[in-house]
Amino acid sequence: MTETITSRPVRPAPAPPALGGPGLFTVLLGAALPLIDFFIVNVALPTMGADLAASEAVLELVVAGYGVAYAVLLVLGGRLGDLFGRRRLFLGGMAAFGLTSLVCGLAPDAWSLVAARVAQGASAAAMLPQVLATIQATTAGPRRAKAMGLYGATAGLSMVAGQILGGVLVAADIAGTGWRAVFLVNVPVVLAGLLLAARTVPETRSARPEPVDVPGTLLLAGALLTLLVPLTEGRAAGWPLWTWLSLAAFAPVAAAFWAVERRADRAGRTPLVPPSLFALVSLRRGLLLILPFSIGFSGFMFVVAVALQQGAGLGPVAAGLALAPLAVVFFAVSLAGPRLVARYGTRVVPAGAVLQGVGLGLMILAAWRYWPGLGVVELFPGAVVCGAGQALQLPVIFRIVLSEVPPGRAGVGSGVMITTQQSSLALGVATLGTLFLSLTPATGMRDALLTTLLVQLGAVALTGLLSLRLPRRIG
């Protein structure tokens, strides 16, 4: 008797969901909101202080509380997206961001505002890692290159636009809200974003999600807190003993974090930050570039906002608009980035560093020659050249970092990159801001500004030198 064997047709594996144009717009909106809110308070701080009778130390906590909570929880946010679904975390994080923005805008006193800003930073940490992870998981080839270029353009533009928007909203004093408008404006934007995300953003998650690495999460949080909190609060608090003890604790806590992560990686588990991920040359070298670039960028934005208002006597609108040419040129040049990279490879990054250095040099000359009469006209040449140089660096660096990260680890890779960027942004305000504010009483504001900008010029030179070691082509 013969036995008939019937074979069932093999079904091909389902294609990963694709991210369409409306979905890309929505996740980029989610990427813009946290970065705008990091910088939007820079020009609003004097008004906040006067309205809430807040000391300088408490005002610094309004900035630092958001930045530290944001940086500490970003990698965890990426892991939770891999585990529970990136669309779900994106929607939850965006809803919480809108709610905490409302609480910030209604805060009755300074300490309530600080607490709400910490919660707002935690909400941003749940939302932002899902943006890059979704792009990585739902695009490929030229579409991914275009999406990553737009992400980099959005990130850079948001950091400048936040400062401009903050000045406009404070001066407009909509319905008597004053500085509160810089937070309340998020509420309608978030409501629109939630409606769009529910319809246009596909759900993705890791094929083999791992449980949350609790020891790694706690140790990473401890390392970032011991570094960022004393640096941001030390000068205003008079550098008490706890700031030095905290800084001394950073190195051993960071070493303990790395040891725990290596042990988990070797045991076959997936730690919060897998050391094996750093075997990717593109990721490792790209992260090294993010450090000096972001430290210099955020320090520059903070120092210029303070100098133009308190030294040059500009109002919040004029102080914000002084950097508008930088924002416009950054966005225009960044759109051409993918074509330039396709033709010249990663050599556009050192070229961008040279341009940024020239632009920064022009700004230094303007401050030296025209102080205190600085404004849009005096800063225009330097801002234009500087914006073009930054646009040739930031979007390309983002692409480089994630170019070899497998889709299954998209959330982890995105979290690591954004944590590096956000920690560097916080460090820039803490270090360059502290340098500027410490020098001002002794040297005067003009010389303090010149010294700080020269230090940033050194960071630009370091970025350019490090970029020469990048792989020639992006995978």
Coordinates of C-alpha atoms in Angstrom, one line a residue:
M1 CA 0.0 0.0 0.0
T2 CA 1.4 3.3 -1.0
E3 CA 1.0 6.3 1.3
T4 CA 0.3 9.6 -0.2
I5 CA 2.1 12.5 1.3
T6 CA 0.5 15.8 0.9
S7 CA 2.6 18.9 1.6
R8 CA 1.1 22.1 2.8
P9 CA 2.2 25.2 1.0
V10 CA 4.8 27.2 3.0
R11 CA 3.6 30.7 3.8
P12 CA 6.2 33.4 3.5
A13 CA 7.0 35.3 6.7
P14 CA 4.9 38.4 7.0
A15 CA 6.6 41.5 5.9
P16 CA 7.3 44.0 8.6
P17 CA 4.8 46.9 8.8
A18 CA 5.8 49.9 6.7
L19 CA 5.9 53.5 8.0
G20 CA 4.1 55.8 5.6
G21 CA 4.4 59.5 5.2
P22 CA 1.8 60.5 7.8
G23 CA 3.2 58.0 10.3
L24 CA 6.7 59.4 9.8
F25 CA 5.4 62.9 10.3
T26 CA 3.7 61.8 13.6
V27 CA 6.8 60.1 15.1
L28 CA 9.0 63.1 14.1
L29 CA 6.5 65.3 15.9
G30 CA 7.0 63.1 18.9
A31 CA 10.8 63.5 18.5
A32 CA 10.5 67.3 18.3
L33 CA 8.4 67.9 21.5
P34 CA 11.0 66.7 24.1
L35 CA 13.9 68.6 22.4
I36 CA 11.9 71.8 22.1
D37 CA 11.0 71.6 25.7
F38 CA 14.6 71.2 26.8
F39 CA 15.5 74.5 25.2
I40 CA 12.2 76.4 25.4
V41 CA 12.7 77.5 29.0
N42 CA 16.1 79.2 28.4
V43 CA 14.6 82.6 27.5
A44 CA 11.7 82.2 29.9
L45 CA 13.7 81.7 33.1
P46 CA 14.0 85.4 34.1
T47 CA 10.2 85.8 33.8
M48 CA 9.6 82.5 35.8
G49 CA 12.0 83.7 38.5
A50 CA 10.2 87.0 38.9
D51 CA 6.7 85.5 38.9
L52 CA 7.4 82.6 41.3
A53 CA 10.0 84.4 43.5
A54 CA 12.4 81.5 42.7
S55 CA 16.1 81.6 43.5
E56 CA 18.7 80.9 40.9
A57 CA 19.3 77.4 42.3
V58 CA 15.6 76.5 42.0
L59 CA 15.5 77.9 38.4
E60 CA 18.4 75.7 37.5
L61 CA 16.4 72.7 38.8
V62 CA 13.6 73.6 36.4
V63 CA 16.1 72.9 33.6
A64 CA 18.1 70.2 35.3
G65 CA 15.1 68.2 36.7
Y66 CA 13.7 67.7 33.2
G67 CA 17.1 66.9 31.6
V68 CA 18.3 64.5 34.3
A69 CA 15.0 62.5 34.5
Y70 CA 14.9 62.4 30.7
A71 CA 18.5 61.2 30.4
V72 CA 18.3 58.6 33.3
L73 CA 15.2 56.8 31.9
L74 CA 15.8 56.9 28.1
V75 CA 17.4 53.5 27.8
L76 CA 14.7 51.9 30.0
G77 CA 12.1 53.5 27.7
G78 CA 13.7 51.9 24.7
R79 CA 13.8 48.5 26.4
L80 CA 10.1 48.8 27.4
G81 CA 9.2 49.6 23.8
D82 CA 11.0 46.4 22.6
L83 CA 9.1 44.5 25.3
F84 CA 5.5 45.8 25.2
G85 CA 5.3 47.4 21.8
R86 CA 6.8 50.7 20.5
R87 CA 3.5 52.2 19.4
R88 CA 2.0 51.5 22.8
L89 CA 4.8 53.2 24.6
F90 CA 4.8 56.1 22.1
L91 CA 1.1 56.7 22.7
G92 CA 1.5 56.4 26.5
G93 CA 4.5 58.6 26.7
M94 CA 3.0 61.3 24.5
A95 CA -0.2 61.3 26.6
A96 CA 1.8 61.6 29.8
F97 CA 3.9 64.4 28.2
G98 CA 0.8 66.4 27.4
L99 CA -0.6 65.9 30.9
T100 CA 2.7 66.9 32.7
S101 CA 3.0 69.9 30.4
L102 CA -0.5 71.0 31.6
V103 CA 0.7 70.6 35.2
C104 CA 3.8 72.6 34.5
G105 CA 1.7 75.4 33.0
L106 CA -0.6 75.5 36.0
A107 CA 2.1 75.1 38.7
P108 CA 1.3 77.4 41.6
D109 CA 4.9 77.7 42.9
A110 CA 8.5 77.0 41.9
W111 CA 8.8 73.6 43.6
S112 CA 5.6 72.4 42.0
L113 CA 7.1 73.4 38.7
V114 CA 10.3 71.5 39.4
A115 CA 8.3 68.3 40.3
A116 CA 6.2 68.6 37.2
R117 CA 9.3 69.1 35.0
V118 CA 10.8 65.9 36.4
A119 CA 7.6 64.0 35.5
Q120 CA 7.7 65.7 32.1
G121 CA 11.2 64.5 31.5
A122 CA 10.2 60.9 32.5
S123 CA 7.3 61.1 30.0
A124 CA 9.7 62.2 27.3
A125 CA 11.9 59.2 28.0
A126 CA 9.1 56.8 27.4
M127 CA 8.1 58.5 24.1
L128 CA 11.4 59.5 22.3
P129 CA 13.2 56.1 22.0
Q130 CA 10.2 54.7 20.2
V131 CA 10.7 57.1 17.3
L132 CA 14.1 55.8 16.1
A133 CA 13.2 52.2 17.0
T134 CA 10.1 52.5 14.9
I135 CA 12.0 54.0 12.0
Q136 CA 14.6 51.2 12.2
A137 CA 12.0 48.5 12.3
T138 CA 9.7 49.7 9.6
T139 CA 12.0 51.2 6.9
A140 CA 15.0 50.0 4.9
G141 CA 17.4 51.2 2.2
P142 CA 16.7 54.7 0.7
R143 CA 13.5 55.1 2.7
R144 CA 15.5 54.6 6.0
A145 CA 18.2 57.0 4.8
K146 CA 15.6 59.6 4.1
A147 CA 13.7 59.1 7.4
M148 CA 17.0 59.3 9.4
G149 CA 17.9 62.4 7.5
L150 CA 14.6 64.0 8.4
Y151 CA 15.0 62.8 12.0
G152 CA 18.4 64.5 12.3
A153 CA 16.9 67.7 10.7
T154 CA 14.0 67.6 13.1
A155 CA 16.3 67.2 16.1
G156 CA 18.6 70.0 15.2
L157 CA 15.8 72.4 14.2
S158 CA 13.9 71.6 17.4
M159 CA 16.8 72.6 19.6
V160 CA 17.0 76.1 18.0
A161 CA 13.3 76.5 17.4
G162 CA 12.6 75.8 21.1
Q163 CA 14.5 78.9 22.1
I164 CA 12.9 81.0 19.4
L165 CA 9.4 79.8 20.3
G166 CA 10.0 80.3 24.0
G167 CA 10.8 84.0 23.4
V168 CA 7.8 84.6 21.2
L169 CA 5.4 82.9 23.6
V170 CA 6.7 84.8 26.7
A171 CA 6.5 88.1 24.9
A172 CA 3.1 87.4 23.4
D173 CA 1.6 86.8 26.9
I174 CA -1.4 85.0 25.5
A175 CA -4.4 85.6 27.7
G176 CA -2.1 86.8 30.4
T177 CA -0.3 83.4 30.7
G178 CA 3.2 84.8 30.4
W179 CA 5.8 82.1 30.8
R180 CA 3.2 79.4 31.3
A181 CA 2.4 79.4 27.6
V182 CA 5.7 77.7 26.9
F183 CA 4.2 74.6 28.5
L184 CA 0.5 75.0 27.8
V185 CA 1.2 75.1 24.0
N186 CA 2.1 71.4 24.2
V187 CA -1.4 70.3 25.1
P188 CA -3.2 70.9 21.8
V189 CA -0.1 69.6 19.9
V190 CA -0.1 66.4 21.9
L191 CA -3.9 65.9 21.4
A192 CA -3.4 66.2 17.6
G193 CA -0.4 63.9 17.8
L194 CA -2.3 61.2 19.7
L195 CA -5.1 61.2 17.1
L196 CA -2.5 60.9 14.3
A197 CA -0.5 58.2 16.0
A198 CA -3.5 56.0 16.7
R199 CA -4.2 55.9 13.0
T200 CA -0.8 56.1 11.2
V201 CA 1.9 54.5 13.4
P202 CA 2.3 50.7 13.1
E203 CA 3.0 48.5 16.1
T204 CA 6.4 46.9 16.3
R205 CA 8.3 45.1 19.0
S206 CA 11.4 42.9 19.4
A207 CA 11.0 39.4 18.1
R208 CA 12.7 38.1 21.3
P209 CA 12.0 40.7 24.0
E210 CA 14.0 40.4 27.2
P211 CA 12.8 41.3 30.7
V212 CA 13.9 44.6 32.2
D213 CA 17.5 44.6 33.6
V214 CA 16.7 45.9 37.1
P215 CA 20.3 46.0 38.4
G216 CA 21.6 47.7 35.2
T217 CA 18.7 50.2 35.3
L218 CA 19.4 51.2 38.9
L219 CA 23.2 51.5 38.4
L220 CA 22.9 53.5 35.2
A221 CA 20.5 55.9 36.9
G222 CA 22.9 56.2 39.8
A223 CA 25.8 56.9 37.5
L224 CA 24.0 59.6 35.6
L225 CA 22.6 61.2 38.8
T226 CA 26.0 61.3 40.5
L227 CA 27.4 63.2 37.5
L228 CA 24.6 65.5 36.3
V229 CA 23.0 66.7 39.5
P230 CA 26.2 68.1 41.2
L231 CA 27.3 69.7 37.9
T232 CA 24.0 71.4 37.3
E233 CA 23.4 72.5 40.9
G234 CA 26.9 72.9 42.3
R235 CA 27.7 76.5 41.3
A236 CA 24.3 77.9 42.4
A237 CA 24.5 76.0 45.7
G238 CA 28.0 77.1 46.4
W239 CA 29.6 73.7 45.8
P240 CA 28.8 72.2 49.2
L241 CA 30.3 68.9 50.3
W242 CA 27.6 66.7 48.8
T243 CA 28.4 67.9 45.3
W244 CA 32.1 66.7 45.6
L245 CA 31.0 63.4 47.2
S246 CA 28.6 62.8 44.4
L247 CA 31.2 63.5 41.7
A248 CA 33.6 61.2 43.5
A249 CA 31.0 58.4 43.4
F250 CA 30.5 58.7 39.7
A251 CA 33.5 56.6 38.6
P252 CA 32.9 53.6 40.9
V253 CA 29.2 53.5 40.2
A254 CA 29.8 53.7 36.4
A255 CA 32.4 50.9 36.7
A256 CA 29.9 48.7 38.7
F257 CA 27.3 49.3 36.0
W258 CA 29.7 48.2 33.2
A259 CA 30.7 45.1 35.2
V260 CA 27.1 44.1 35.7
E261 CA 26.3 44.6 32.1
R262 CA 29.3 42.6 30.9
R263 CA 28.4 39.7 33.2
A264 CA 24.8 39.6 31.9
D265 CA 26.0 39.9 28.3
R266 CA 28.4 37.0 28.7
A267 CA 25.7 34.9 30.4
G268 CA 23.5 35.2 27.3
R269 CA 21.0 37.6 28.7
T270 CA 20.2 41.0 27.2
P271 CA 21.4 43.7 29.6
L272 CA 20.1 47.3 29.6
V273 CA 23.1 48.4 27.6
P274 CA 24.7 45.4 26.0
P275 CA 28.5 45.8 25.8
S276 CA 28.5 43.6 22.7
L277 CA 26.6 46.4 21.0
F278 CA 29.8 48.5 21.2
A279 CA 31.6 46.0 19.0
L280 CA 29.9 47.8 16.1
V281 CA 32.5 50.3 15.0
S282 CA 29.9 52.6 13.5
L283 CA 28.0 52.8 16.8
R284 CA 31.1 53.2 19.0
R285 CA 32.7 56.0 16.9
G286 CA 29.4 57.7 16.2
L287 CA 28.7 58.0 20.0
L288 CA 32.1 59.6 20.5
L289 CA 31.1 62.3 18.1
I290 CA 27.8 63.0 19.8
L291 CA 29.5 63.9 23.0
P292 CA 31.5 67.0 22.0
F293 CA 28.9 68.1 19.4
S294 CA 26.0 68.0 21.9
I295 CA 27.9 69.5 24.8
G296 CA 29.0 72.4 22.7
F297 CA 25.6 72.9 21.1
S298 CA 23.5 73.0 24.3
G299 CA 26.1 75.1 26.1
F300 CA 26.1 77.6 23.2
M301 CA 22.3 77.9 23.2
F302 CA 22.1 78.5 27.0
V303 CA 25.0 81.0 27.1
V304 CA 23.8 83.0 24.1
A305 CA 20.3 83.2 25.6
V306 CA 21.6 84.6 28.9
A307 CA 24.2 86.9 27.3
L308 CA 21.8 88.5 24.8
Q309 CA 19.1 89.2 27.4
Q310 CA 21.2 90.2 30.5
G311 CA 24.2 91.7 28.7
A312 CA 23.0 93.0 25.3
G313 CA 19.7 94.0 26.8
L314 CA 17.5 92.2 24.2
G315 CA 14.0 91.1 25.0
P316 CA 13.0 87.4 24.8
V317 CA 11.7 87.7 21.2
A318 CA 14.8 89.4 19.9
A319 CA 17.1 87.0 21.9
G320 CA 15.3 84.0 20.3
L321 CA 15.2 85.5 16.8
A322 CA 18.9 86.2 16.8
L323 CA 19.4 82.5 16.1
A324 CA 16.6 82.2 13.5
P325 CA 19.0 82.3 10.6
L326 CA 20.9 79.3 12.1
A327 CA 17.6 77.3 12.3
V328 CA 16.5 78.1 8.7
V329 CA 19.9 77.2 7.2
F330 CA 20.2 74.1 9.3
F331 CA 16.9 72.8 8.1
A332 CA 17.5 73.6 4.4
V333 CA 21.0 72.1 4.3
S334 CA 20.0 69.0 6.3
L335 CA 17.5 68.1 3.6
A336 CA 20.4 67.9 1.1
G337 CA 22.3 65.6 3.5
P338 CA 21.3 62.2 2.1
R339 CA 22.4 63.2 -1.4
L340 CA 25.7 64.5 -0.1
V341 CA 26.3 61.4 1.9
A342 CA 25.5 59.2 -1.1
R343 CA 28.1 61.1 -3.1
Y344 CA 30.8 61.8 -0.6
G345 CA 30.2 59.4 2.2
T346 CA 31.0 60.3 5.8
R347 CA 33.5 63.0 4.7
V348 CA 30.7 65.5 4.9
V349 CA 31.0 65.3 8.7
P350 CA 34.5 66.8 9.0
A351 CA 33.6 69.3 6.3
G352 CA 30.6 70.3 8.4
A353 CA 32.9 70.6 11.5
V354 CA 35.1 73.0 9.5
L355 CA 32.1 75.1 8.5
Q356 CA 30.8 75.2 12.0
G357 CA 34.2 76.3 13.3
V358 CA 34.3 79.1 10.8
G359 CA 30.7 80.2 11.7
L360 CA 31.5 80.1 15.4
G361 CA 34.7 82.2 14.7
L362 CA 32.5 84.8 13.0
M363 CA 30.2 85.0 16.0
I364 CA 33.2 85.4 18.3
L365 CA 34.5 88.3 16.2
A366 CA 31.0 89.9 16.2
A367 CA 30.8 89.6 20.0
W368 CA 34.3 91.1 20.3
R369 CA 33.6 94.0 18.0
Y370 CA 30.0 95.0 18.5
W371 CA 29.3 94.1 22.2
P372 CA 26.9 95.0 23.7
G373 CA 25.2 95.8 20.4
L374 CA 24.6 92.2 19.3
G375 CA 21.5 91.2 17.4
V376 CA 20.3 89.4 14.3
V377 CA 22.3 91.6 11.9
E378 CA 25.6 91.2 13.8
L379 CA 25.3 87.5 14.3
F380 CA 23.8 86.7 10.9
P381 CA 27.0 85.7 8.9
G382 CA 28.2 83.4 11.7
A383 CA 24.8 81.9 12.4
V384 CA 24.3 81.1 8.7
V385 CA 27.7 79.4 8.3
C386 CA 27.4 77.7 11.7
G387 CA 23.9 76.3 10.8
A388 CA 25.1 74.8 7.5
G389 CA 28.1 73.1 9.3
Q390 CA 25.9 71.6 12.0
A391 CA 23.4 70.3 9.4
L392 CA 26.2 68.4 7.7
Q393 CA 27.1 66.7 11.0
L394 CA 24.1 65.9 13.3
P395 CA 21.8 64.0 10.9
V396 CA 24.7 62.0 9.5
I397 CA 26.0 61.1 12.9
F398 CA 22.6 59.7 13.9
R399 CA 22.6 57.5 10.7
I400 CA 26.1 56.3 11.4
V401 CA 25.3 55.3 15.0
L402 CA 22.3 53.1 14.1
S403 CA 23.4 51.9 10.7
E404 CA 24.5 48.4 11.8
V405 CA 22.1 47.9 14.8
P406 CA 19.9 44.9 14.0
P407 CA 16.1 45.6 14.0
G408 CA 15.6 43.4 17.0
R409 CA 17.8 45.7 19.1
A410 CA 16.5 48.9 17.6
G411 CA 15.0 50.0 20.9
V412 CA 18.2 49.4 22.8
G413 CA 20.4 51.1 20.2
S414 CA 18.1 54.1 20.0
G415 CA 18.0 54.4 23.8
V416 CA 21.8 54.3 24.1
M417 CA 22.2 56.9 21.4
I418 CA 19.6 59.3 22.7
T419 CA 20.8 58.9 26.3
T420 CA 24.3 59.8 25.1
Q421 CA 22.9 62.9 23.3
Q422 CA 20.6 64.0 26.2
S423 CA 23.3 63.5 28.8
S424 CA 25.7 65.5 26.7
L425 CA 23.1 68.3 26.3
A426 CA 22.7 68.4 30.1
L427 CA 26.5 68.4 30.5
G428 CA 26.8 71.3 28.1
V429 CA 24.4 73.5 30.1
A430 CA 26.1 72.4 33.3
T431 CA 29.8 72.9 32.2
L432 CA 29.8 75.7 29.7
G433 CA 26.9 77.5 31.5
T434 CA 28.8 77.2 34.8
L435 CA 32.0 78.5 33.2
F436 CA 30.2 81.5 31.7
L437 CA 28.3 82.4 34.9
S438 CA 31.4 82.0 37.0
L439 CA 33.6 84.2 34.8
T440 CA 31.0 87.0 34.4
P441 CA 31.4 88.7 37.8
A442 CA 35.2 88.8 37.4
T443 CA 35.8 89.5 33.7
G444 CA 32.5 91.1 32.6
M445 CA 29.9 89.4 30.4
R446 CA 31.6 90.1 27.1
D447 CA 34.9 88.4 28.0
A448 CA 33.0 85.6 29.7
L449 CA 31.1 85.0 26.5
L450 CA 34.2 85.1 24.4
T451 CA 36.0 82.6 26.6
T452 CA 33.0 80.2 26.6
L453 CA 32.7 80.4 22.8
L454 CA 36.4 79.7 22.4
V455 CA 36.0 76.6 24.6
Q456 CA 33.1 75.5 22.4
L457 CA 35.4 76.1 19.3
G458 CA 37.7 73.5 20.9
A459 CA 34.8 71.0 21.1
V460 CA 34.1 71.6 17.4
A461 CA 37.7 70.9 16.5
L462 CA 37.5 67.7 18.5
T463 CA 34.4 66.6 16.7
G464 CA 36.2 67.2 13.4
L465 CA 39.2 65.2 14.3
L466 CA 37.2 62.3 15.6
S467 CA 35.1 62.3 12.5
L468 CA 38.2 61.4 10.4
R469 CA 38.1 57.9 11.9
L470 CA 34.5 57.2 10.7
P471 CA 33.9 54.4 8.2
R472 CA 33.9 55.9 4.8
R473 CA 30.5 54.6 3.9
I474 CA 27.3 54.2 5.9
G475 CA 25.7 50.7 5.8

